Coordinates of C-alpha atoms in Angstrom, one line a residue:
Chain A
M706 CA -72.8 -108.6 -52.9
T707 CA -75.9 -109.9 -51.2
S708 CA -74.3 -113.5 -51.1
E709 CA -71.3 -112.3 -49.3
H710 CA -70.4 -114.0 -46.4
F711 CA -69.2 -112.1 -43.1
Y712 CA -67.4 -113.4 -39.8
L713 CA -68.6 -112.1 -36.5
G714 CA -66.6 -112.9 -33.3
V715 CA -68.5 -112.5 -29.9
D716 CA -66.7 -112.1 -26.3
G717 CA -69.4 -112.5 -23.7
G718 CA -68.7 -111.8 -20.1
G719 CA -70.2 -111.5 -16.9
T720 CA -70.8 -107.4 -17.1
K721 CA -70.7 -107.0 -21.0
C722 CA -70.6 -108.4 -24.4
R723 CA -68.5 -107.4 -27.6
A724 CA -68.9 -108.4 -30.8
R725 CA -66.8 -107.5 -34.0
L726 CA -67.4 -108.0 -37.9
R727 CA -64.9 -108.7 -40.4
T728 CA -65.1 -109.7 -44.3
A729 CA -63.3 -112.7 -45.4
D730 CA -60.5 -110.8 -46.5
G731 CA -60.1 -110.0 -42.7
L732 CA -61.3 -106.2 -43.0
L733 CA -62.8 -104.6 -39.7
L734 CA -66.6 -103.7 -40.7
G735 CA -67.9 -102.8 -37.3
E736 CA -68.0 -103.4 -33.5
G737 CA -71.0 -103.5 -31.1
L738 CA -71.2 -103.3 -27.3
G739 CA -73.7 -105.1 -25.5
G740 CA -74.7 -106.2 -21.5
P741 CA -74.1 -109.1 -19.5
A742 CA -74.0 -112.3 -21.3
N743 CA -72.7 -114.9 -19.2
I744 CA -75.0 -117.7 -19.7
R745 CA -75.5 -118.2 -15.8
L746 CA -77.6 -115.1 -15.9
G747 CA -80.2 -117.0 -18.0
L748 CA -80.0 -117.8 -22.0
D749 CA -82.4 -115.2 -22.6
R750 CA -80.4 -112.5 -20.9
A751 CA -77.3 -113.6 -22.5
W752 CA -78.7 -113.7 -26.2
S753 CA -80.4 -110.6 -25.7
S754 CA -76.8 -108.8 -25.0
I755 CA -75.5 -110.8 -27.4
L756 CA -77.9 -109.4 -30.4
D757 CA -77.4 -106.1 -29.2
A758 CA -73.8 -106.3 -29.5
I759 CA -74.2 -108.2 -33.1
Q760 CA -76.6 -105.6 -34.3
K761 CA -74.8 -102.5 -33.3
A762 CA -71.5 -104.3 -35.2
L763 CA -73.7 -104.8 -38.1
A764 CA -75.2 -101.1 -38.1
Q765 CA -71.7 -99.8 -38.4
A766 CA -71.6 -101.7 -41.6
G767 CA -74.8 -100.8 -43.1
L768 CA -76.4 -104.0 -42.4
D769 CA -79.3 -105.3 -40.0
A770 CA -80.6 -108.6 -38.6
S771 CA -81.4 -109.9 -42.5
A772 CA -77.6 -110.6 -42.7
F773 CA -77.7 -113.2 -40.0
A774 CA -77.9 -116.0 -42.5
R775 CA -74.5 -114.5 -44.1
L776 CA -72.8 -114.6 -40.8
H777 CA -70.1 -117.2 -39.7
V778 CA -70.1 -116.5 -35.8
G779 CA -67.8 -117.7 -33.2
M780 CA -68.7 -117.0 -29.6
G781 CA -66.5 -117.1 -26.3
L782 CA -69.1 -117.1 -23.6
A783 CA -68.4 -116.8 -19.7
G784 CA -70.3 -119.4 -17.7
I785 CA -70.1 -122.4 -20.4
V786 CA -68.8 -125.3 -18.3
T787 CA -70.3 -128.7 -19.6
P788 CA -71.1 -129.9 -23.2
A789 CA -74.7 -129.5 -22.4
D790 CA -74.1 -125.5 -22.0
R791 CA -72.8 -125.4 -25.7
V792 CA -76.0 -127.4 -26.7
R793 CA -78.5 -125.3 -25.1
T794 CA -76.8 -122.2 -26.2
R795 CA -76.8 -123.0 -29.8
A796 CA -80.2 -124.4 -29.8
T797 CA -81.6 -120.9 -28.6
A798 CA -79.5 -119.2 -31.3
P799 CA -81.1 -117.6 -34.7
T800 CA -80.1 -119.0 -37.8
F801 CA -76.5 -117.9 -38.9
A802 CA -74.4 -119.5 -41.7
S803 CA -72.7 -121.1 -39.1
L804 CA -72.1 -120.9 -35.3
S805 CA -69.3 -122.1 -33.0
T806 CA -69.5 -121.7 -29.4
E807 CA -66.8 -122.2 -26.6
T808 CA -65.9 -120.5 -23.2
D809 CA -64.3 -117.2 -23.0
A810 CA -61.1 -118.9 -21.9
H811 CA -61.0 -120.7 -25.2
T812 CA -61.4 -117.9 -27.4
A813 CA -59.2 -115.3 -25.5
C814 CA -56.4 -118.4 -25.5
L815 CA -57.1 -119.0 -29.5
G816 CA -56.6 -114.7 -29.8
A817 CA -53.7 -114.5 -27.7
F818 CA -51.7 -117.2 -29.7
S819 CA -53.5 -116.6 -32.9
G820 CA -54.4 -120.6 -32.6
R821 CA -51.0 -121.7 -31.8
D822 CA -50.3 -123.6 -28.7
G823 CA -50.2 -121.6 -25.5
A824 CA -51.9 -120.9 -22.3
I825 CA -53.8 -118.0 -20.5
L826 CA -53.8 -117.4 -16.9
I827 CA -56.6 -114.9 -15.7
A828 CA -55.9 -113.2 -12.5
G829 CA -58.8 -110.7 -11.9
T830 CA -61.7 -110.6 -9.2
G831 CA -61.4 -114.7 -9.8
S832 CA -58.6 -116.8 -11.3
A833 CA -58.4 -119.3 -13.8
G834 CA -56.0 -121.2 -16.5
Y835 CA -56.5 -122.3 -19.8
A836 CA -54.1 -124.0 -22.2
L837 CA -54.7 -125.1 -25.7
I838 CA -52.3 -127.9 -26.9
N839 CA -52.9 -129.4 -30.4
G840 CA -56.5 -128.0 -30.8
Q841 CA -57.3 -129.6 -27.5
G842 CA -58.2 -127.2 -24.5
H843 CA -57.3 -127.6 -21.0
A844 CA -59.1 -125.6 -18.2
V845 CA -57.8 -125.3 -14.6
G846 CA -59.2 -123.8 -11.6
G847 CA -61.5 -121.0 -11.8
W848 CA -64.1 -122.7 -9.5
G849 CA -65.2 -119.8 -7.4
F850 CA -63.4 -118.0 -4.8
E851 CA -65.0 -120.1 -2.0
V852 CA -63.0 -123.2 -2.9
S853 CA -60.5 -122.2 -5.7
D854 CA -59.5 -119.2 -7.6
E855 CA -56.2 -119.0 -5.8
G856 CA -54.1 -115.7 -6.4
S857 CA -57.3 -113.7 -7.4
G858 CA -58.5 -110.4 -6.2
A859 CA -61.0 -112.2 -4.1
S860 CA -58.7 -114.1 -2.4
I861 CA -56.1 -111.5 -1.7
G862 CA -58.9 -109.2 -0.2
R863 CA -60.2 -112.2 1.7
E864 CA -56.5 -112.8 3.2
A865 CA -56.2 -108.9 3.9
I866 CA -59.6 -109.3 6.2
R867 CA -58.0 -112.5 7.8
V868 CA -54.6 -110.9 8.7
A869 CA -56.7 -107.6 9.9
L870 CA -58.6 -109.8 12.1
R871 CA -55.7 -111.9 13.4
A872 CA -53.8 -108.6 14.0
H873 CA -56.9 -107.3 16.0
D874 CA -56.5 -110.5 18.3
N875 CA -52.8 -109.9 18.4
L876 CA -52.3 -113.4 16.6
S877 CA -50.2 -111.6 14.0
P878 CA -48.3 -108.2 13.5
E879 CA -50.3 -105.2 13.1
T880 CA -49.3 -103.0 10.2
G881 CA -50.9 -100.2 8.0
L882 CA -52.6 -102.5 6.1
T883 CA -54.3 -104.4 9.0
R884 CA -55.3 -101.0 10.3
Q885 CA -56.6 -99.8 7.4
V886 CA -58.6 -102.7 6.2
R887 CA -60.1 -102.7 9.7
Q888 CA -60.8 -99.1 9.4
R889 CA -62.3 -99.5 5.7
L890 CA -64.9 -102.1 6.8
G891 CA -66.2 -100.2 9.9
G892 CA -63.5 -100.6 12.5
S893 CA -64.7 -103.4 14.6
P894 CA -64.6 -107.0 14.3
A895 CA -68.5 -107.0 14.6
A896 CA -68.7 -104.4 11.6
I897 CA -66.2 -106.8 9.9
I898 CA -68.6 -109.9 10.6
A899 CA -71.3 -107.8 9.3
W900 CA -69.6 -106.8 6.3
V901 CA -68.8 -110.5 5.4
N902 CA -72.0 -111.6 5.7
D903 CA -72.9 -109.6 2.8
A904 CA -69.9 -109.9 0.9
G905 CA -69.4 -111.5 -2.8
P906 CA -66.0 -111.9 -4.9
A907 CA -66.1 -108.5 -6.1
D908 CA -66.3 -106.9 -2.6
Y909 CA -63.3 -109.1 -1.5
G910 CA -61.3 -108.1 -4.5
H911 CA -62.3 -104.2 -4.2
L912 CA -59.5 -104.7 -1.2
A913 CA -56.8 -105.9 -3.2
P914 CA -55.6 -102.3 -4.5
D915 CA -55.2 -101.4 -0.5
V916 CA -53.1 -104.6 -0.4
L917 CA -50.9 -103.7 -3.7
A918 CA -50.5 -100.1 -2.4
H919 CA -49.1 -101.1 1.1
A920 CA -47.0 -103.6 -0.3
A921 CA -45.4 -100.9 -2.9
Q922 CA -44.4 -99.3 0.6
G923 CA -42.6 -102.5 1.9
D924 CA -45.8 -103.6 4.4
A925 CA -44.8 -107.0 5.5
V926 CA -48.1 -108.3 5.8
A927 CA -49.2 -106.8 2.5
C928 CA -45.8 -108.2 0.8
A929 CA -46.5 -111.9 2.6
I930 CA -50.2 -112.1 1.1
L931 CA -49.0 -111.0 -2.5
A932 CA -46.1 -113.4 -2.3
K933 CA -48.4 -116.1 -1.5
A934 CA -50.8 -115.1 -4.4
A935 CA -47.8 -115.1 -6.8
K936 CA -47.0 -118.6 -5.6
E937 CA -50.6 -120.1 -5.9
L938 CA -50.5 -118.2 -9.6
E939 CA -47.2 -120.0 -10.2
V940 CA -48.7 -123.6 -9.6
Y941 CA -51.1 -122.9 -12.4
I942 CA -48.2 -121.5 -14.6
R943 CA -46.1 -124.5 -14.0
H944 CA -49.0 -127.1 -14.8
L945 CA -49.9 -125.0 -18.0
H946 CA -46.4 -125.0 -19.0
A947 CA -46.1 -129.1 -18.3
L948 CA -49.4 -129.4 -20.4
G949 CA -47.2 -128.4 -23.4
A950 CA -47.8 -124.7 -23.4
P951 CA -44.4 -122.9 -24.6
H952 CA -45.6 -119.4 -23.4
L953 CA -48.5 -118.0 -21.4
C954 CA -50.2 -114.8 -21.2
L955 CA -50.9 -113.3 -17.9
M956 CA -54.6 -111.8 -17.8
G957 CA -57.0 -109.7 -15.7
G958 CA -56.6 -106.8 -13.5
L959 CA -53.8 -108.0 -11.5
S960 CA -51.8 -109.4 -14.2
T961 CA -49.5 -106.4 -14.2
P962 CA -49.3 -106.1 -10.3
L963 CA -48.7 -109.4 -9.7
T964 CA -46.2 -110.2 -12.4
P965 CA -43.3 -108.7 -10.5
W966 CA -43.9 -111.3 -7.7
L967 CA -43.7 -114.3 -9.9
S968 CA -40.4 -116.2 -10.1
P969 CA -37.8 -115.3 -12.8
W970 CA -38.7 -118.8 -14.2
A971 CA -42.3 -117.9 -14.5
R972 CA -41.8 -114.4 -15.9
S973 CA -39.8 -115.9 -18.6
L974 CA -42.7 -117.8 -19.8
L975 CA -44.6 -114.8 -20.3
V976 CA -45.7 -113.2 -23.5
E977 CA -48.2 -110.3 -24.4
P978 CA -51.4 -111.4 -26.1
E979 CA -51.2 -111.2 -30.1
G980 CA -55.0 -110.7 -30.5
D981 CA -57.9 -110.4 -27.9
A982 CA -60.8 -112.9 -27.2
L983 CA -62.6 -111.2 -30.2
E984 CA -60.0 -112.4 -32.5
G985 CA -60.0 -115.7 -31.1
A986 CA -63.6 -115.8 -31.7
L987 CA -63.1 -114.7 -35.3
L988 CA -60.6 -117.5 -35.8
M989 CA -62.9 -120.0 -34.2
A990 CA -65.6 -118.9 -36.9
R991 CA -63.3 -119.1 -39.9
R992 CA -62.0 -122.5 -38.6
N993 CA -65.4 -123.8 -38.5
T994 CA -66.0 -122.9 -42.0
H995 CA -62.9 -124.4 -43.2
L996 CA -61.7 -121.2 -44.8
P997 CA -57.9 -120.0 -44.5
I998 CA -57.4 -117.5 -42.1
A999 CA -56.6 -114.4 -43.7
K1000 CA -53.3 -112.8 -42.2
S1001 CA -55.0 -109.3 -41.8
A1002 CA -57.5 -110.5 -39.6
L1003 CA -54.9 -111.1 -36.9
S1004 CA -53.2 -107.8 -37.1
Chain B
M670 CA -87.9 -121.2 53.2
T671 CA -89.7 -119.2 50.8
S672 CA -86.8 -116.5 51.1
E673 CA -84.4 -119.0 50.2
H674 CA -82.2 -117.8 47.3
F675 CA -81.2 -120.4 44.5
Y676 CA -78.2 -120.2 42.0
L677 CA -78.9 -120.7 38.4
G678 CA -76.6 -121.0 35.5
V679 CA -77.5 -120.8 31.7
D680 CA -75.6 -122.3 28.8
G681 CA -77.2 -120.9 25.5
G682 CA -76.1 -121.9 22.4
G683 CA -76.8 -121.6 18.7
T684 CA -78.6 -125.2 19.0
K685 CA -80.0 -125.4 22.4
C686 CA -79.9 -124.2 25.6
R687 CA -79.5 -125.3 29.3
A688 CA -80.1 -124.6 32.9
R689 CA -78.8 -125.8 36.0
L690 CA -80.5 -125.0 39.4
R691 CA -78.3 -125.3 42.8
T692 CA -78.9 -124.5 46.1
A693 CA -76.5 -122.0 48.1
D694 CA -74.9 -125.1 49.4
G695 CA -74.2 -126.2 45.9
L696 CA -77.2 -128.8 46.1
L697 CA -78.3 -129.7 42.4
L698 CA -82.4 -129.0 42.4
G699 CA -83.1 -129.4 38.8
E700 CA -81.9 -129.1 34.9
G701 CA -83.7 -127.8 32.0
L702 CA -83.3 -127.9 28.1
G703 CA -84.6 -125.4 25.9
G704 CA -84.1 -124.3 22.1
P705 CA -81.6 -122.1 20.7
A706 CA -80.3 -119.1 22.8
N707 CA -78.0 -117.2 20.3
I708 CA -79.0 -113.8 20.7
R709 CA -77.9 -113.3 17.0
L710 CA -81.3 -115.2 16.4
G711 CA -83.2 -112.4 18.2
L712 CA -83.6 -111.4 21.8
D713 CA -87.4 -112.7 21.9
R714 CA -86.2 -116.1 20.7
A715 CA -83.1 -116.3 22.8
W716 CA -85.3 -115.3 26.0
S717 CA -88.1 -117.9 25.1
S718 CA -85.5 -120.6 24.8
I719 CA -83.7 -119.4 28.2
L720 CA -86.9 -119.4 30.3
D721 CA -88.3 -122.5 28.9
A722 CA -84.9 -124.1 30.5
I723 CA -84.9 -122.3 33.7
Q724 CA -88.9 -123.0 33.9
K725 CA -88.3 -127.0 33.3
A726 CA -85.2 -126.9 36.0
L727 CA -87.3 -125.0 38.8
A728 CA -90.1 -127.5 38.1
Q729 CA -87.7 -130.3 38.9
A730 CA -87.6 -128.4 42.3
G731 CA -90.9 -128.1 42.5
L732 CA -90.6 -124.5 42.0
D733 CA -92.1 -121.8 39.3
A734 CA -91.8 -118.4 37.9
S735 CA -92.8 -117.0 41.2
A736 CA -89.5 -118.0 42.5
F737 CA -87.7 -115.8 39.9
A738 CA -87.0 -113.1 42.3
R739 CA -85.2 -115.4 44.4
L740 CA -82.7 -116.7 41.5
H741 CA -79.2 -115.3 41.5
V742 CA -78.7 -116.0 37.2
G743 CA -75.4 -116.4 35.4
M744 CA -75.9 -116.7 31.8
G745 CA -73.4 -117.6 29.2
L746 CA -74.6 -117.0 25.9
A747 CA -73.7 -117.2 22.1
G748 CA -73.6 -114.4 19.8
I749 CA -72.6 -111.8 22.6
V750 CA -69.8 -110.0 21.3
T751 CA -70.2 -106.2 22.3
P752 CA -70.9 -104.5 25.7
A753 CA -73.9 -103.4 24.3
D754 CA -75.1 -107.0 23.3
R755 CA -74.8 -107.4 27.4
V756 CA -76.9 -104.3 27.9
R757 CA -79.7 -105.3 25.7
T758 CA -79.9 -108.7 26.8
R759 CA -80.3 -107.9 30.4
A760 CA -82.6 -105.1 29.5
T761 CA -85.3 -107.4 28.2
A762 CA -84.7 -109.9 31.3
P763 CA -87.2 -110.8 33.9
T764 CA -86.7 -109.6 37.4
F765 CA -84.3 -112.2 39.1
A766 CA -82.6 -111.6 42.3
S767 CA -79.2 -110.9 40.3
L768 CA -78.5 -111.3 36.8
S769 CA -74.8 -111.6 35.1
T770 CA -74.3 -112.1 31.7
E771 CA -71.5 -113.1 29.5
T772 CA -70.4 -114.9 26.5
D773 CA -70.5 -118.6 26.5
A774 CA -66.9 -118.8 26.1
H775 CA -66.5 -116.8 29.3
T776 CA -68.7 -119.3 31.3
A777 CA -67.1 -122.4 29.7
C778 CA -63.6 -121.2 30.4
L779 CA -64.9 -120.3 34.3
G780 CA -66.3 -123.7 34.6
A781 CA -63.4 -125.6 32.8
F782 CA -60.8 -124.0 35.6
S783 CA -63.1 -123.4 38.4
G784 CA -62.7 -119.6 38.4
R785 CA -58.8 -120.1 38.0
D786 CA -56.9 -118.5 35.6
G787 CA -56.7 -120.9 32.3
A788 CA -58.0 -121.0 28.8
I789 CA -60.5 -123.0 26.4
L790 CA -60.0 -123.5 22.5
I791 CA -63.0 -124.8 21.0
A792 CA -62.6 -126.5 17.8
G793 CA -66.0 -127.5 16.5
T794 CA -67.8 -126.4 13.1
G795 CA -66.2 -123.1 14.2
S796 CA -63.1 -122.4 16.2
A797 CA -62.3 -119.7 19.1
G798 CA -60.1 -119.1 21.9
Y799 CA -60.8 -117.8 25.1
A800 CA -58.4 -117.1 28.0
L801 CA -59.1 -115.7 31.6
I802 CA -56.5 -114.3 33.4
N803 CA -56.6 -112.3 36.7
G804 CA -60.2 -112.3 36.1
Q805 CA -59.7 -110.6 32.7
G806 CA -61.0 -112.3 29.7
H807 CA -59.5 -112.4 26.3
A808 CA -61.2 -113.7 23.2
V809 CA -59.4 -114.7 20.1
G810 CA -60.5 -116.0 16.7
G811 CA -64.2 -117.2 16.1
W812 CA -64.7 -114.3 13.7
G813 CA -66.6 -116.7 10.8
F814 CA -65.3 -119.5 8.8
E815 CA -65.1 -117.0 5.5
V816 CA -62.1 -114.8 7.2
S817 CA -61.4 -116.4 10.5
D818 CA -62.1 -119.9 12.4
E819 CA -58.8 -121.5 11.4
G820 CA -58.5 -125.3 12.4
S821 CA -62.2 -125.5 12.7
G822 CA -64.6 -128.5 11.0
A823 CA -65.8 -125.9 8.4
S824 CA -62.3 -124.7 7.5
I825 CA -61.1 -128.5 7.2
G826 CA -64.3 -129.4 5.1
R827 CA -63.5 -126.3 2.7
E828 CA -59.9 -127.4 2.4
A829 CA -61.2 -131.1 1.3
I830 CA -63.4 -129.3 -1.5
R831 CA -60.2 -127.4 -2.7
V832 CA -58.0 -130.2 -2.9
A833 CA -60.5 -132.3 -4.5
L834 CA -61.1 -129.9 -7.2
R835 CA -57.0 -129.3 -7.5
A836 CA -56.9 -132.9 -7.8
H837 CA -59.5 -133.1 -10.4
D838 CA -57.6 -130.4 -12.4
N839 CA -54.3 -132.4 -12.0
L840 CA -53.0 -129.6 -9.9
S841 CA -52.4 -131.7 -6.7
P842 CA -52.3 -135.8 -6.2
E843 CA -55.4 -137.5 -6.4
T844 CA -56.1 -139.7 -3.5
G845 CA -59.0 -141.6 -1.9
L846 CA -60.2 -138.5 -0.1
T847 CA -60.1 -136.2 -3.1
R848 CA -62.3 -138.8 -5.0
Q849 CA -64.8 -139.7 -1.9
V850 CA -65.3 -135.5 -1.7
R851 CA -66.0 -135.0 -5.4
Q852 CA -68.2 -138.2 -5.2
R853 CA -70.0 -137.2 -2.0
L854 CA -70.7 -133.5 -3.5
G855 CA -72.2 -134.9 -6.8
G856 CA -69.0 -135.8 -8.9
S857 CA -68.7 -133.0 -11.2
P858 CA -67.1 -129.6 -10.5
A859 CA -70.3 -128.2 -11.8
A860 CA -72.4 -130.0 -9.1
I861 CA -69.8 -129.2 -6.7
I862 CA -69.8 -125.5 -7.6
A863 CA -73.8 -125.6 -7.2
W864 CA -73.2 -127.5 -3.7
V865 CA -70.9 -124.8 -2.7
N866 CA -73.4 -122.0 -3.6
D867 CA -75.9 -123.0 -1.0
A868 CA -73.2 -124.3 1.8
G869 CA -72.7 -122.8 4.9
P870 CA -70.3 -123.7 7.8
A871 CA -72.4 -126.7 9.2
D872 CA -72.2 -128.1 5.7
Y873 CA -68.5 -127.8 5.4
G874 CA -67.9 -129.4 8.6
H875 CA -69.9 -132.2 7.9
L876 CA -66.9 -133.1 5.5
A877 CA -64.4 -133.1 8.3
P878 CA -65.3 -136.7 9.3
D879 CA -64.3 -138.1 5.8
V880 CA -61.0 -136.1 6.3
L881 CA -60.4 -137.6 9.6
A882 CA -61.2 -141.3 8.1
H883 CA -58.8 -141.2 5.2
A884 CA -55.9 -139.6 7.3
A885 CA -56.5 -142.3 10.1
Q886 CA -55.5 -144.8 7.0
G887 CA -52.6 -142.3 5.9
D888 CA -54.1 -140.8 3.0
A889 CA -51.3 -138.0 2.2
V890 CA -53.6 -135.1 1.6
A891 CA -55.8 -136.0 4.5
C892 CA -53.0 -135.8 6.5
A893 CA -51.9 -132.8 5.3
I894 CA -55.4 -130.9 6.0
L895 CA -55.2 -132.1 9.5
A896 CA -51.7 -131.1 10.0
K897 CA -52.6 -127.5 8.8
A898 CA -55.4 -127.2 10.9
A899 CA -53.3 -128.5 14.1
K900 CA -50.7 -125.9 13.3
E901 CA -53.0 -123.0 13.2
L902 CA -55.0 -124.3 16.2
E903 CA -51.4 -124.2 17.7
V904 CA -50.9 -120.4 16.6
Y905 CA -53.9 -119.8 19.1
I906 CA -52.5 -122.2 21.7
R907 CA -49.4 -120.4 21.8
H908 CA -51.4 -116.9 22.0
L909 CA -53.6 -117.9 24.8
H910 CA -50.4 -119.6 26.7
A911 CA -48.4 -116.2 26.4
L912 CA -51.3 -114.2 27.7
G913 CA -50.8 -116.1 31.1
A914 CA -52.9 -119.3 31.0
P915 CA -50.9 -122.1 32.4
H916 CA -53.1 -124.8 30.9
L917 CA -55.9 -125.4 28.4
C918 CA -58.8 -127.2 27.7
L919 CA -59.3 -128.1 24.1
M920 CA -63.3 -128.4 23.4
G921 CA -65.9 -129.4 20.7
G922 CA -66.3 -132.1 18.5
L923 CA -62.6 -131.9 16.9
S924 CA -60.8 -131.5 20.3
T925 CA -60.2 -135.2 20.4
P926 CA -59.3 -136.4 16.9
L927 CA -57.2 -133.2 16.4
T928 CA -55.2 -133.5 20.0
P929 CA -53.0 -136.4 18.3
W930 CA -51.7 -133.9 15.6
L931 CA -50.8 -131.1 18.0
S932 CA -47.0 -130.9 19.0
P933 CA -45.9 -132.5 22.1
W934 CA -45.3 -129.3 23.6
A935 CA -49.1 -128.1 22.8
R936 CA -50.5 -131.3 24.2
S937 CA -48.4 -131.1 27.3
L938 CA -50.4 -127.9 28.3
L939 CA -54.0 -129.8 27.6
V940 CA -56.2 -130.6 30.5
E941 CA -59.3 -132.1 31.1
P942 CA -62.4 -129.5 32.2
E943 CA -63.1 -129.5 35.8
G944 CA -66.7 -128.1 35.2
D945 CA -68.8 -127.5 32.5
A946 CA -70.1 -124.3 31.3
L947 CA -73.2 -124.4 33.3
E948 CA -70.6 -124.5 36.4
G949 CA -69.0 -121.5 35.2
A950 CA -72.3 -119.6 34.7
L951 CA -73.4 -121.0 38.3
L952 CA -69.9 -119.5 39.7
M953 CA -70.4 -116.3 38.2
A954 CA -74.0 -116.1 39.7
R955 CA -72.4 -116.8 43.0
R956 CA -69.4 -114.3 42.5
N957 CA -72.1 -111.5 41.4
T958 CA -73.6 -111.7 44.9
H959 CA -70.2 -111.8 46.4
L960 CA -71.0 -115.3 48.4
P961 CA -68.2 -117.7 49.0
I962 CA -68.3 -120.5 46.6
A963 CA -69.5 -123.7 48.0
K964 CA -66.9 -126.5 47.3
S965 CA -69.9 -129.2 46.4
A966 CA -71.0 -126.8 43.8
L967 CA -68.0 -127.7 41.6
S968 CA -67.6 -131.4 42.1

C-alpha cells in the first residue's frame, strides 16, 4: 500500500487554488482549497497556496506530505505565459513522482473535452480563448483589458462608463443605464474621472450586472453594448472553430448571460464542459505517466 | 504713467504656462514662459509657474511685481473642471486690478474666433471639444483616455497595440504596422503587457506617428484606425455644429494629419484660428473690465 501511486490535479487561479486527489482507478480520495496561485503574484505565494490545497486533499485521504513522492501531479496555473514560466515553476516544486505544469486554460480545455479536440472561451472579468487540436494548444486574446479582453466584463463596464459620459455630453442617448452608471460612480464627470483613476479590471467588471439588468428591460444603450460584446466574442469563436475545434465551451461569469446574444451559428457550436479544470489537470498527470485513463476518473 | 493699467493673458497647460502683456491700446509689451500650470498638479505649483511667466512678461516691459495691482488678468488653465476649481484658484491669487479665470479650452475658443460664436476641437494626446455660443461655453469629451478622448493620439496608439496583439493571435491581418508596433514594444505579448502596465496616455500617444506613417503608405490596418478616429472626431464636430457653432478650429498635434480623413462636410466647417489662447485670455481680461476691445489687440 505504501508504494501505491496517486493522481493529483491542481487548478490555480488569481483568487483561489483547488486540488483533487484520485487513485489510479479514478476513485476520489480528497479535495482541498488554498489561496491565490497566479504565478504573477510570486512563486513563493503560489506554491504556498498550492501546497496548502494539496495537503488538505491528502488529509482527507489520511495522508500527509510524506506521500508527495507517490503523487503524479498535473497543475493548471494562471499566469503561465512563456515556456520559462513553466521551467521556473517546476524548478521550485517539491519532489513529486511526476509533475506536469500548464496554463489554467489548457487544463480547463482538457477537462471540458476529456482530452479530445475542442476549445474554451472564457468570458469573465477578462476574456480569453484556448483550443486544443491534435494535442496542440492555441491561446488567443486575454492580454489584459487595456488592449485586449474584448467581450469581457471589464470591457463591458468600461463601455458603460463611456456611454454614460457621452450621454452627459449629449453626444449619445441618455437612458436608464447611462443615468444609473453616473449615479453609481458619484454623479458628476469629475467624480467619475476620480473613480476611473483608481479602477482596475474587476472594478469595471462590477458594472457589467447593471448593463445586463438594463438590457433585459430593453434599454437601447445597454443592448448595444451587449451586442457589441457578443460580436467580439464571436470573432474568437470563429477563430477557434477555424483552428479545428468542432465544439466550444463558453465559461466564466458572463457565459450564461451573453450566450443568448450570440448568433444562432455560434450558439450551435456550444456544448457543456464534460469535466472541470481539475479533471483536466488529473488527465495531464495521467498522460505524463503514460498510464491509460480510467473511465471513472472523468465521470 | 504709474496709474496706467495693463492687460495680461495667461495660458496654463500641463507642460508649460505662457503669459502675454499688452497695453490698453493692444500694444505688445512682453511675453513670458513658465512651468506646468494644470491646477490638478496642485495650486501652489500652478501659481508658481503662472507668476514666473507673468514676471518674465513684466520684466520685458521694465516692470515687476509692484505692477500687479495695475494688471487686468485673464487666465485659461488646464484642470479647471468645476466652478469650485475657479473659486479656489481665485482665492489663492495675488491682488490684481481684476482677475478672470476659465478653462484653457474657453480661452482657446475665445482667441480662435476673437470672441464670436465658434468651436474648437483639440486632437492631441487627448481629445476634447468646446463651443462658445452667445457667450455660453459647452464642453464635450476630454474625460480621459480610459473612458473618453475618442480620436486622440492616446486612443490611436492603444488601438495600434490592440490590432498588433490581434494580428499576433491570427484574429486580424498582419501588416507592416502590426509588426512594427510589436517590435517597438519588445516583440512578445509578454513584453507588450509589461509595457502596457506602466503606460500612460502620452506613452500610447507616442505610437500615433507609426500609425500615420503606415497609413500614408496605404497600410490597411493603419488606415482603418485613422478612419475610425476621424469618424469619432466627426461625432464631436457634428455635435458642436448642432450647438450653433458655424465654424470650428481643429487644434492639437493630430489636427493636420487627421483633417484629410474627415468627411468633406466636416472639412468645410473648419477654419484657421484668428488668435491663440493668450489672445483669448487677454480678451477675457478686457471684457471683465468692460472696456472696448482694441482692434490691434487681435491682430
